[in-house]
mmCIF file of C-alpha atoms in Angstrom:
data_model
loop_
_atom_site.group_PDB
_atom_site.id
_atom_site.type_symbol
_atom_site.label_atom_id
_atom_site.label_comp_id
_atom_site.label_asym_id
_atom_site.label_seq_id
_atom_site.Cartn_x
_atom_site.Cartn_y
_atom_site.Cartn_z
ATOM 1 C CA MET V 1 -20.188 101.989 53.133
ATOM 2 C CA LYS V 2 -23.560 102.987 54.546
ATOM 3 C CA ARG V 3 -24.450 105.484 57.243
ATOM 4 C CA THR V 4 -27.631 105.765 59.258
ATOM 5 C CA VAL V 5 -27.741 108.771 61.559
ATOM 6 C CA HIS V 6 -30.376 109.293 64.197
ATOM 7 C CA ASP V 7 -31.622 112.773 65.029
ATOM 8 C CA PRO V 8 -29.520 114.275 67.854
ATOM 9 C CA ALA V 9 -32.643 116.196 68.956
ATOM 10 C CA THR V 10 -33.999 112.941 70.388
ATOM 11 C CA ILE V 11 -31.176 112.695 72.951
ATOM 12 C CA ASP V 12 -32.058 113.017 76.629
ATOM 13 C CA MET V 13 -29.996 116.040 77.703
ATOM 14 C CA GLU V 14 -30.158 114.902 81.330
ATOM 15 C CA LEU V 15 -27.846 111.998 80.479
ATOM 16 C CA PRO V 16 -24.162 112.282 81.511
ATOM 17 C CA PRO V 17 -22.070 113.878 78.722
ATOM 18 C CA ARG V 18 -20.388 110.581 77.813
ATOM 19 C CA LEU V 19 -23.798 109.112 76.926
ATOM 20 C CA ARG V 20 -24.850 112.132 74.842
ATOM 21 C CA GLY V 21 -22.198 111.732 72.153
ATOM 22 C CA GLU V 22 -22.474 109.752 68.945
ATOM 23 C CA CYS V 23 -22.433 105.969 68.782
ATOM 24 C CA TRP V 24 -20.841 104.271 65.790
ATOM 25 C CA ALA V 25 -22.051 100.804 64.890
ATOM 26 C CA ILE V 26 -19.230 99.296 62.794
ATOM 27 C CA THR V 27 -19.722 96.133 60.758
ATOM 28 C CA ASP V 28 -18.899 94.397 57.517
ATOM 29 C CA HIS V 29 -21.664 93.383 55.089
ATOM 30 C CA ALA V 30 -22.699 90.271 57.042
ATOM 31 C CA ALA V 31 -26.365 90.613 58.010
ATOM 32 C CA GLY V 32 -25.862 88.757 61.299
ATOM 33 C CA ASN V 33 -23.072 91.116 62.403
ATOM 34 C CA GLN V 34 -25.091 94.168 61.406
ATOM 35 C CA ARG V 35 -28.117 92.929 63.322
ATOM 36 C CA GLN V 36 -26.213 92.466 66.574
ATOM 37 C CA ALA V 37 -24.278 95.736 66.480
ATOM 38 C CA LEU V 38 -27.324 97.800 65.542
ATOM 39 C CA ALA V 39 -29.563 96.091 68.089
ATOM 40 C CA LEU V 40 -27.229 97.112 70.901
ATOM 41 C CA ALA V 41 -26.552 100.571 69.496
ATOM 42 C CA GLU V 42 -30.263 101.314 69.225
ATOM 43 C CA ARG V 43 -30.657 100.485 72.941
ATOM 44 C CA MET V 44 -28.081 103.019 74.041
ATOM 45 C CA GLY V 45 -30.243 106.119 73.477
ATOM 46 C CA MET V 46 -27.535 107.906 71.498
ATOM 47 C CA PRO V 47 -27.367 109.155 67.872
ATOM 48 C CA VAL V 48 -26.296 106.131 65.842
ATOM 49 C CA ARG V 49 -24.116 106.092 62.748
ATOM 50 C CA HIS V 50 -23.731 102.791 60.934
ATOM 51 C CA LEU V 51 -20.414 102.283 59.167
ATOM 52 C CA VAL V 52 -20.176 99.297 56.837
ATOM 53 C CA LEU V 53 -16.454 98.945 56.230
ATOM 54 C CA SER V 54 -14.142 96.651 54.269
ATOM 55 C CA LEU V 55 -10.468 95.823 54.710
ATOM 56 C CA ARG V 56 -7.649 95.724 52.168
ATOM 57 C CA ALA V 57 -5.000 93.029 52.242
ATOM 58 C CA PRO V 58 -2.955 92.367 54.341
ATOM 59 C CA TRP V 59 -5.244 93.774 57.083
ATOM 60 C CA SER V 60 -8.074 91.508 55.930
ATOM 61 C CA TRP V 61 -5.818 88.520 56.531
ATOM 62 C CA PHE V 62 -4.761 89.424 60.076
ATOM 63 C CA SER V 63 -7.573 91.551 61.555
ATOM 64 C CA PRO V 64 -7.726 92.577 64.317
ATOM 65 C CA ARG V 65 -4.096 91.792 65.189
ATOM 66 C CA LEU V 66 -2.507 93.964 62.483
ATOM 67 C CA SER V 67 -3.333 97.542 63.444
ATOM 68 C CA LEU V 68 -0.410 99.466 61.932
ATOM 69 C CA GLY V 69 -1.277 101.846 59.107
ATOM 70 C CA GLY V 70 -4.519 103.323 60.378
ATOM 71 C CA ARG V 71 -6.961 104.365 57.692
ATOM 72 C CA ILE V 72 -4.895 102.938 54.820
ATOM 73 C CA ALA V 73 -6.369 99.577 55.849
ATOM 74 C CA LEU V 74 -9.567 100.851 54.222
ATOM 75 C CA PRO V 75 -10.303 101.152 50.504
ATOM 76 C CA THR V 76 -9.841 104.769 49.361
ATOM 77 C CA SER V 77 -13.590 105.274 48.904
ATOM 78 C CA GLN V 78 -14.270 104.487 52.597
ATOM 79 C CA ARG V 79 -11.542 106.504 54.293
ATOM 80 C CA THR V 80 -13.576 109.681 54.707
ATOM 81 C CA ALA V 81 -16.097 107.736 56.826
ATOM 82 C CA PHE V 82 -13.480 106.836 59.421
ATOM 83 C CA THR V 83 -12.406 110.355 60.431
ATOM 84 C CA PRO V 84 -12.995 112.759 63.342
ATOM 85 C CA PRO V 85 -15.097 113.873 65.077
ATOM 86 C CA TRP V 86 -14.760 110.561 66.830
ATOM 87 C CA PRO V 87 -17.715 108.932 68.608
ATOM 88 C CA SER V 88 -18.192 108.552 72.351
ATOM 89 C CA LEU V 89 -19.088 104.919 71.853
ATOM 90 C CA ALA V 90 -18.105 102.458 69.117
ATOM 91 C CA ILE V 91 -19.788 99.060 68.845
ATOM 92 C CA GLY V 92 -18.292 96.551 66.417
ATOM 93 C CA CYS V 93 -19.287 93.053 65.424
ATOM 94 C CA GLY V 94 -17.104 90.730 63.364
ATOM 95 C CA ARG V 95 -13.386 90.505 62.586
ATOM 96 C CA THR V 96 -13.328 93.542 60.272
ATOM 97 C CA ALA V 97 -15.010 95.758 62.845
ATOM 98 C CA ALA V 98 -12.696 94.481 65.584
ATOM 99 C CA LEU V 99 -9.751 96.224 63.936
ATOM 100 C CA PHE V 100 -11.526 99.590 63.824
ATOM 101 C CA THR V 101 -12.921 99.417 67.359
ATOM 102 C CA ARG V 102 -9.434 98.497 68.545
ATOM 103 C CA MET V 103 -7.877 101.440 66.665
ATOM 104 C CA LEU V 104 -10.468 103.890 68.016
ATOM 105 C CA ARG V 105 -9.352 103.228 71.562
ATOM 106 C CA SER V 106 -5.885 104.568 70.804
ATOM 107 C CA LEU V 107 -6.944 107.233 68.262
ATOM 108 C CA THR V 108 -9.225 108.854 70.885
ATOM 109 C CA GLN V 109 -6.801 108.284 73.765
ATOM 110 C CA GLY V 110 -9.551 106.436 75.611
ATOM 111 C CA ASP V 111 -12.290 109.036 75.079
ATOM 112 C CA CYS V 112 -14.262 106.562 72.985
ATOM 113 C CA HIS V 113 -15.596 103.529 74.812
ATOM 114 C CA THR V 114 -14.900 100.615 72.488
ATOM 115 C CA VAL V 115 -17.111 97.532 72.395
ATOM 116 C CA GLN V 116 -16.508 94.360 70.417
ATOM 117 C CA ILE V 117 -19.291 91.813 69.988
ATOM 118 C CA LEU V 118 -18.133 88.197 69.542
ATOM 119 C CA ASP V 119 -14.771 86.762 70.557
ATOM 120 C CA PRO V 120 -12.085 88.925 68.875
ATOM 121 C CA ARG V 121 -9.601 85.997 69.054
ATOM 122 C CA MET V 122 -7.034 88.050 70.957
ATOM 123 C CA ASP V 123 -6.603 89.621 74.387
ATOM 124 C CA PRO V 124 -10.009 91.189 75.248
ATOM 125 C CA THR V 125 -8.304 93.966 77.218
ATOM 126 C CA GLN V 126 -7.545 95.616 73.843
ATOM 127 C CA TRP V 127 -11.181 96.835 74.057
ATOM 128 C CA ASP V 128 -13.052 98.537 76.868
ATOM 129 C CA THR V 129 -15.859 95.955 76.720
ATOM 130 C CA VAL V 130 -16.178 92.640 74.905
ATOM 131 C CA ILE V 131 -19.582 90.932 74.583
ATOM 132 C CA ALA V 132 -19.122 87.259 73.738
ATOM 133 C CA PRO V 133 -21.802 84.570 74.017
ATOM 134 C CA ARG V 134 -21.329 82.126 76.853
ATOM 135 C CA HIS V 135 -20.539 79.209 74.551
ATOM 136 C CA ASP V 136 -17.432 81.010 73.275
ATOM 137 C CA GLY V 137 -15.833 80.356 76.670
ATOM 138 C CA LEU V 138 -14.205 83.810 76.830
ATOM 139 C CA ASN V 139 -13.625 85.259 80.306
ATOM 140 C CA GLY V 140 -12.228 88.514 81.621
ATOM 141 C CA ARG V 141 -13.017 91.492 83.844
ATOM 142 C CA ASN V 142 -14.300 93.460 80.833
ATOM 143 C CA VAL V 143 -16.177 90.558 79.197
ATOM 144 C CA LEU V 144 -19.965 90.298 79.268
ATOM 145 C CA THR V 145 -21.379 86.859 78.458
ATOM 146 C CA PRO V 146 -25.013 86.631 77.280
ATOM 147 C CA LEU V 147 -26.475 83.213 76.643
ATOM 148 C CA GLY V 148 -27.271 83.951 73.012
ATOM 149 C CA SER V 149 -26.692 86.613 70.357
ATOM 150 C CA LEU V 150 -27.961 90.180 70.604
ATOM 151 C CA ASN V 151 -31.018 91.073 68.580
ATOM 152 C CA PRO V 152 -33.866 93.613 68.373
ATOM 153 C CA VAL V 153 -36.716 91.225 69.250
ATOM 154 C CA ASP V 154 -38.943 92.532 72.038
ATOM 155 C CA ASP V 155 -42.671 93.245 72.490
ATOM 156 C CA ALA V 156 -42.543 96.451 70.429
ATOM 157 C CA TRP V 157 -40.589 94.766 67.601
ATOM 158 C CA LEU V 158 -43.061 91.896 67.484
ATOM 159 C CA ALA V 159 -45.990 94.312 67.465
ATOM 160 C CA ASP V 160 -44.430 96.143 64.522
ATOM 161 C CA GLY V 161 -44.007 92.798 62.772
ATOM 162 C CA ARG V 162 -47.676 91.962 63.248
ATOM 163 C CA GLU V 163 -48.676 95.398 62.008
ATOM 164 C CA ALA V 164 -46.482 94.976 58.904
ATOM 165 C CA SER V 165 -48.078 91.588 58.041
ATOM 166 C CA PRO V 166 -51.735 91.861 59.117
ATOM 167 C CA GLY V 167 -52.850 89.166 56.699
ATOM 168 C CA LEU V 168 -51.082 86.489 58.730
ATOM 169 C CA ALA V 169 -53.645 87.012 61.493
ATOM 170 C CA TYR V 170 -56.252 85.290 59.285
ATOM 171 C CA LEU V 171 -54.242 82.068 58.918
ATOM 172 C CA PRO V 172 -55.659 79.224 61.010
ATOM 173 C CA ARG V 173 -54.088 78.571 64.402
ATOM 174 C CA PRO V 174 -51.859 77.156 65.653
ATOM 175 C CA ARG V 175 -49.434 78.905 63.314
ATOM 176 C CA THR V 176 -46.111 77.075 63.039
ATOM 177 C CA GLY V 177 -43.202 79.156 61.770
ATOM 178 C CA VAL V 178 -40.354 77.174 60.195
ATOM 179 C CA LEU V 179 -37.006 78.996 59.865
ATOM 180 C CA LEU V 180 -34.473 77.345 57.579
ATOM 181 C CA GLY V 181 -30.762 78.059 57.674
ATOM 182 C CA GLY V 182 -28.085 76.137 55.844
ATOM 183 C CA PRO V 183 -25.189 73.710 56.162
ATOM 184 C CA ARG V 184 -22.031 74.499 58.042
ATOM 185 C CA THR V 185 -18.907 72.580 58.930
ATOM 186 C CA GLY V 186 -19.917 69.250 60.393
ATOM 187 C CA LEU V 187 -23.625 69.922 59.938
ATOM 188 C CA ARG V 188 -25.502 68.754 56.840
ATOM 189 C CA ILE V 189 -28.740 70.432 55.867
ATOM 190 C CA ASP V 190 -29.859 68.912 52.602
ATOM 191 C CA ALA V 191 -33.019 67.543 50.950
ATOM 192 C CA ASP V 192 -33.011 64.428 53.147
ATOM 193 C CA TYR V 193 -32.751 66.555 56.276
ATOM 194 C CA ALA V 194 -35.521 68.848 55.047
ATOM 195 C CA ARG V 195 -37.834 65.873 54.430
ATOM 196 C CA ARG V 196 -37.230 64.504 57.937
ATOM 197 C CA LEU V 197 -37.848 67.989 59.376
ATOM 198 C CA ILE V 198 -41.087 68.839 57.587
ATOM 199 C CA GLU V 199 -42.852 65.454 57.786
ATOM 200 C CA PRO V 200 -43.460 65.627 61.565
ATOM 201 C CA VAL V 201 -44.513 69.296 61.211
ATOM 202 C CA LEU V 202 -47.113 68.382 58.637
ATOM 203 C CA ALA V 203 -48.232 65.334 60.629
ATOM 204 C CA ARG V 204 -48.848 67.577 63.638
ATOM 205 C CA ARG V 205 -50.789 70.002 61.454
ATOM 206 C CA ARG V 206 -53.026 67.128 60.290
ATOM 207 C CA ARG V 207 -53.753 66.274 63.924
ATOM 208 C CA GLU V 208 -54.237 69.778 65.263
ATOM 209 C CA GLY V 209 -55.109 71.893 62.233
ATOM 210 C CA GLY V 210 -53.443 75.249 61.815
ATOM 211 C CA SER V 211 -51.027 76.640 59.253
ATOM 212 C CA VAL V 212 -47.327 76.430 58.402
ATOM 213 C CA LEU V 213 -45.176 79.469 57.558
ATOM 214 C CA VAL V 214 -41.787 78.593 56.052
ATOM 215 C CA LEU V 215 -38.923 81.027 55.522
ATOM 216 C CA THR V 216 -35.582 80.187 53.933
ATOM 217 C CA SER V 217 -32.336 82.111 54.296
ATOM 218 C CA ARG V 218 -29.561 83.028 51.879
ATOM 219 C CA ARG V 219 -27.703 79.922 53.079
ATOM 220 C CA THR V 220 -30.522 77.481 52.371
ATOM 221 C CA PRO V 221 -29.592 75.068 49.527
ATOM 222 C CA ASP V 222 -31.793 75.136 46.435
ATOM 223 C CA ALA V 223 -32.649 71.455 46.914
ATOM 224 C CA VAL V 224 -34.065 72.213 50.350
ATOM 225 C CA THR V 225 -36.043 75.175 49.019
ATOM 226 C CA HIS V 226 -37.587 73.156 46.192
ATOM 227 C CA LEU V 227 -38.522 70.257 48.484
ATOM 228 C CA MET V 228 -40.086 72.506 51.078
ATOM 229 C CA ARG V 229 -42.061 74.506 48.520
ATOM 230 C CA ALA V 230 -43.493 71.291 47.079
ATOM 231 C CA ALA V 231 -44.284 69.864 50.527
ATOM 232 C CA LEU V 232 -46.252 72.999 51.465
ATOM 233 C CA HIS V 233 -48.394 72.947 48.307
ATOM 234 C CA GLY V 234 -52.053 73.159 49.344
ATOM 235 C CA ILE V 235 -51.216 73.720 53.046
ATOM 236 C CA PRO V 236 -52.562 76.901 54.684
ATOM 237 C CA GLY V 237 -49.701 79.297 55.377
ATOM 238 C CA LEU V 238 -46.919 80.846 53.341
ATOM 239 C CA PHE V 239 -43.570 80.037 51.788
ATOM 240 C CA TRP V 240 -40.914 82.744 51.359
ATOM 241 C CA SER V 241 -37.507 82.201 49.811
ATOM 242 C CA GLY V 242 -36.584 85.584 48.386
ATOM 243 C CA PRO V 243 -37.827 88.780 46.711
ATOM 244 C CA ASP V 244 -39.754 86.801 44.078
ATOM 245 C CA ASP V 245 -42.105 85.820 46.921
ATOM 246 C CA GLY V 246 -42.670 89.467 47.967
ATOM 247 C CA ASN V 247 -41.322 91.371 50.932
ATOM 248 C CA ASN V 248 -39.604 89.388 53.651
ATOM 249 C CA PRO V 249 -42.323 88.542 56.245
ATOM 250 C CA TYR V 250 -39.817 87.427 58.914
ATOM 251 C CA PRO V 251 -40.891 89.918 61.624
ATOM 252 C CA GLY V 252 -44.543 89.108 60.924
ATOM 253 C CA VAL V 253 -43.941 85.359 61.126
ATOM 254 C CA LEU V 254 -42.235 85.758 64.506
ATOM 255 C CA GLY V 255 -44.964 88.136 65.646
ATOM 256 C CA TRP V 256 -47.864 85.841 64.727
ATOM 257 C CA ALA V 257 -46.317 82.389 65.398
ATOM 258 C CA ASP V 258 -47.716 80.079 68.059
ATOM 259 C CA ARG V 259 -44.642 77.853 67.814
ATOM 260 C CA LEU V 260 -41.356 77.982 65.900
ATOM 261 C CA VAL V 261 -39.296 75.229 64.333
ATOM 262 C CA VAL V 262 -35.684 76.312 63.648
ATOM 263 C CA THR V 263 -32.814 74.467 62.010
ATOM 264 C CA PRO V 264 -29.929 74.000 64.481
ATOM 265 C CA ASP V 265 -27.159 75.790 62.551
ATOM 266 C CA SER V 266 -27.513 79.476 63.483
ATOM 267 C CA VAL V 267 -26.954 80.998 66.912
ATOM 268 C CA ASN V 268 -28.533 84.241 65.697
ATOM 269 C CA MET V 269 -31.640 82.555 64.322
ATOM 270 C CA LEU V 270 -32.147 80.419 67.432
ATOM 271 C CA SER V 271 -31.591 83.416 69.716
ATOM 272 C CA GLU V 272 -34.185 85.495 67.893
ATOM 273 C CA ALA V 273 -36.687 82.639 67.919
ATOM 274 C CA CYS V 274 -36.179 82.149 71.652
ATOM 275 C CA ALA V 275 -36.796 85.897 72.201
ATOM 276 C CA VAL V 276 -40.379 85.610 70.941
ATOM 277 C CA GLY V 277 -41.913 83.800 73.928
ATOM 278 C CA CYS V 278 -43.539 80.892 72.083
ATOM 279 C CA PRO V 279 -42.175 77.320 72.147
ATOM 280 C CA VAL V 280 -39.099 76.790 69.970
ATOM 281 C CA HIS V 281 -38.243 73.357 68.500
ATOM 282 C CA THR V 282 -35.286 72.084 66.528
ATOM 283 C CA PHE V 283 -34.177 68.917 64.768
ATOM 284 C CA VAL V 284 -30.557 67.780 64.927
ATOM 285 C CA VAL V 285 -29.033 65.035 62.782
ATOM 286 C CA GLY V 286 -25.466 64.012 63.554
ATOM 287 C CA ASN V 287 -23.033 65.922 65.765
ATOM 288 C CA LEU V 288 -23.038 69.684 66.137
ATOM 289 C CA PRO V 289 -19.727 71.621 66.334
ATOM 290 C CA THR V 290 -18.461 71.929 69.898
ATOM 291 C CA LYS V 291 -19.471 75.551 70.528
ATOM 292 C CA LEU V 292 -22.876 75.053 68.956
ATOM 293 C CA THR V 293 -23.373 71.945 71.117
ATOM 294 C CA ARG V 294 -22.701 74.057 74.217
ATOM 295 C CA PHE V 295 -25.179 76.680 73.019
ATOM 296 C CA HIS V 296 -27.918 74.123 72.380
ATOM 297 C CA ARG V 297 -27.305 72.559 75.769
ATOM 298 C CA SER V 298 -27.631 75.931 77.496
ATOM 299 C CA LEU V 299 -30.908 76.664 75.707
ATOM 300 C CA ARG V 300 -32.304 73.259 76.600
ATOM 301 C CA GLU V 301 -31.259 73.564 80.245
ATOM 302 C CA ALA V 302 -33.024 76.938 80.369
ATOM 303 C CA GLY V 303 -36.195 75.380 78.976
ATOM 304 C CA LEU V 304 -35.975 77.466 75.803
ATOM 305 C CA LEU V 305 -35.328 74.804 73.143
ATOM 306 C CA HIS V 306 -37.173 71.528 72.574
ATOM 307 C CA GLU V 307 -37.154 68.413 70.416
ATOM 308 C CA LEU V 308 -39.327 68.511 67.345
ATOM 309 C CA ASP V 309 -42.208 66.405 68.800
ATOM 310 C CA GLU V 310 -41.811 67.471 72.425
ATOM 311 C CA GLU V 311 -44.988 68.725 74.133
ATOM 312 C CA THR V 312 -44.520 72.175 75.599
ATOM 313 C CA PRO V 313 -46.521 74.925 77.311
ATOM 314 C CA ALA V 314 -48.149 77.422 74.972
ATOM 315 C CA LEU V 315 -45.828 80.173 76.207
ATOM 316 C CA GLN V 316 -42.277 80.273 77.537
ATOM 317 C CA THR V 317 -40.154 82.974 79.108
ATOM 318 C CA PRO V 318 -38.495 84.864 76.225
ATOM 319 C CA LEU V 319 -34.712 85.150 76.006
ATOM 320 C CA ARG V 320 -34.159 88.917 75.763
ATOM 321 C CA GLU V 321 -30.648 89.960 76.660
ATOM 322 C CA THR V 322 -29.984 93.032 74.543
ATOM 323 C CA ALA V 323 -31.557 95.470 77.010
ATOM 324 C CA THR V 324 -29.605 93.864 79.843
ATOM 325 C CA MET V 325 -26.348 94.184 77.912
ATOM 326 C CA ALA V 326 -27.137 97.838 77.100
ATOM 327 C CA GLN V 327 -27.708 98.624 80.790
ATOM 328 C CA ALA V 328 -24.464 96.853 81.745
ATOM 329 C CA LEU V 329 -22.642 98.838 79.057
ATOM 330 C CA ARG V 330 -24.047 102.165 80.310
ATOM 331 C CA THR V 331 -22.796 101.305 83.800
ATOM 332 C CA ARG V 332 -19.351 100.427 82.480
ATOM 333 C CA MET V 333 -19.176 103.675 80.456
ATOM 334 C CA LEU V 334 -19.910 105.703 83.581
ATOM 335 C CA THR V 335 -17.597 103.825 85.941
ATOM 336 C CA THR V 336 -14.531 102.876 83.882
#
């Protein structure tokens, strides 16, 4: 369990009382869930407390449907975190969080506005607001449907990224960032895929010059990492696959990139890449899962995602939905 509390002195006292209380961002340990919940919470202008919670069996098996028992769903060491005073706003992301945001609605008798990010897989009216990406196909009067996932990427975030990695400014342009995810059901990302991905990237670099900046994720197979590291030998740029390569330069790569190449497996990774404002390319082999296919189609129809060798303008309109969702949430808190 981890808590991050923002200074209440920073709160605008002219805000309505309901927006001056505390906001809890509730997640499990998944980085993608944390990123979404915190990105929205930070936009609300309220003191933020981050609760990283776990569930005991049988609640872990049936969350968020099984809500009986209250705090005994938590391990003993975490129960003191989930106690009054209750927040004015609770934002959860993921199945574990969905149980606690659902419970807070009844524990506070409606005084806490409860928000669940991602489809909770049950009636969305159990929460005050549900934010589910469009490709989930969830509808309802209290459901907000962004195109992609929520994230912190905006002009200020990108500027901070550039400031944190000033050395990347000296790499030759165009700078191509390559973001590698990993396999998922129905989608193979292996050494053969990696070879077919990087060869066109390097061919383009030979034609145009520039540099290549490759980042792996925790889901990237070792075989892909080894192949990519070898392929980038002697090429201007960087390769990062973990702490042994230094601090994670991800914000800097997004901040300095002239184009991005992203594997097709991650909604979060693609959403963040499309928030930058440079062209974003992907390479798909085989058939994507149904929901992911819908997401890719929506990005392509919006002119945000392109084939690997597709020619594109130097800039594109960034996909930045977190601020829009925050404003919609403020309105709902004041009118419902």
